[in-house]
Short mmCIF file of C-alpha atoms in Angstrom, two decimals:
data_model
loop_
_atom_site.label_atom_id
_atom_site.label_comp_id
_atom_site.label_asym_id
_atom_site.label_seq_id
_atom_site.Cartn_x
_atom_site.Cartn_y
_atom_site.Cartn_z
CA UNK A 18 137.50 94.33 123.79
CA UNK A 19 136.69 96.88 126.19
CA UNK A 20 135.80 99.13 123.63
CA UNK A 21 133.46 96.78 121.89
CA UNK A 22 131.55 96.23 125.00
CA UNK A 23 131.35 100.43 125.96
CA UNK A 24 129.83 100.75 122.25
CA UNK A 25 127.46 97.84 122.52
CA UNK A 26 126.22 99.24 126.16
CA UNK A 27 125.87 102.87 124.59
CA UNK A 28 124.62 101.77 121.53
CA UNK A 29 121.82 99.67 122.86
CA UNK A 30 120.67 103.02 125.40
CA UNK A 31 120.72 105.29 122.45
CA UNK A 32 118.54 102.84 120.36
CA UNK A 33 116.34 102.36 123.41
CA UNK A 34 115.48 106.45 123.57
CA UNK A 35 115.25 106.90 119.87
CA UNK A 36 112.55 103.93 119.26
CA UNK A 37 110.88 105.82 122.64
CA UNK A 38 110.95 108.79 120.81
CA UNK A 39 109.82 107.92 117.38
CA UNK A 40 107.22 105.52 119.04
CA UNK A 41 105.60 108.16 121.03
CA UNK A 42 105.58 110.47 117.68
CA UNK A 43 103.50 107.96 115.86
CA UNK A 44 101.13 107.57 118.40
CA UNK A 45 100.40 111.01 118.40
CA UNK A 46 100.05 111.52 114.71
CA UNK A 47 98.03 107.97 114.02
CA UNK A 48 96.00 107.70 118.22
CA UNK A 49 94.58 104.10 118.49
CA UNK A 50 91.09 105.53 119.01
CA UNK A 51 89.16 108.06 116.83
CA UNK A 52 85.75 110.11 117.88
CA UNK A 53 83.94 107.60 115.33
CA UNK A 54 85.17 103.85 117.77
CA UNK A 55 84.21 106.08 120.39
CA UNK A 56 80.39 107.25 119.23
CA UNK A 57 80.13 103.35 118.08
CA UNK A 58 80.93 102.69 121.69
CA UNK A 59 78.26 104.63 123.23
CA UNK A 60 76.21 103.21 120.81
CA UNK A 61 77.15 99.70 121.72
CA UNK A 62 76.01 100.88 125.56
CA UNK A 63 72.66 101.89 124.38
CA UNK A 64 73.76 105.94 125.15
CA UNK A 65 74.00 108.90 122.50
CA UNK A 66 77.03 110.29 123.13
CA UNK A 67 77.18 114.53 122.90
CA UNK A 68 80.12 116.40 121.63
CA UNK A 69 81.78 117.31 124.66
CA UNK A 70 81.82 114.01 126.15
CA UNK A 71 83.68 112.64 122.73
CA UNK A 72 86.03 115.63 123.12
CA UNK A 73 86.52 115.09 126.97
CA UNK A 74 87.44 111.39 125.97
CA UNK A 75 89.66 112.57 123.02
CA UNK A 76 91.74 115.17 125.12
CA UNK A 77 92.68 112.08 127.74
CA UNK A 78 93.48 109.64 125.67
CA UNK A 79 95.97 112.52 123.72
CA UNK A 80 97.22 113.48 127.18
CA UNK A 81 98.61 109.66 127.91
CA UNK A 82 100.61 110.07 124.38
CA UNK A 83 102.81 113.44 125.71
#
């Protein structure tokens, strides 16, 4: 019984870190926001967006991800 328990309690923290792990992988390979929902953004605002404003947006939403 004891043994059951000890397996359930490090099965369910090794489960915990992988889905972390493969969640956080995802999300940087497939980001929830692309320079294009950003420019339509800006747009939305009534404001042209330049380049290095979309790229200044782009590196902090990547840098949340790491």
């Amino acid at each position: 019984m004891l043994y059951a328990i000890l397996g359930l309690i490090v099965g369910l923290i090794a489960g915990f870190f992988a889905s972390r792990y493969f969640f956080k992988k995802q999300l940087q390979k497939n980001p929830p926001i692309n320079e294009k929902m950003i420019r339509a953004m800006y747009m939305e605002m009534g404001r042209k967006p330049s380049e290095a404003q979309i790229k200044r947006i782009m590196a902090s939403v990547k840098s949340q991800y790491k």
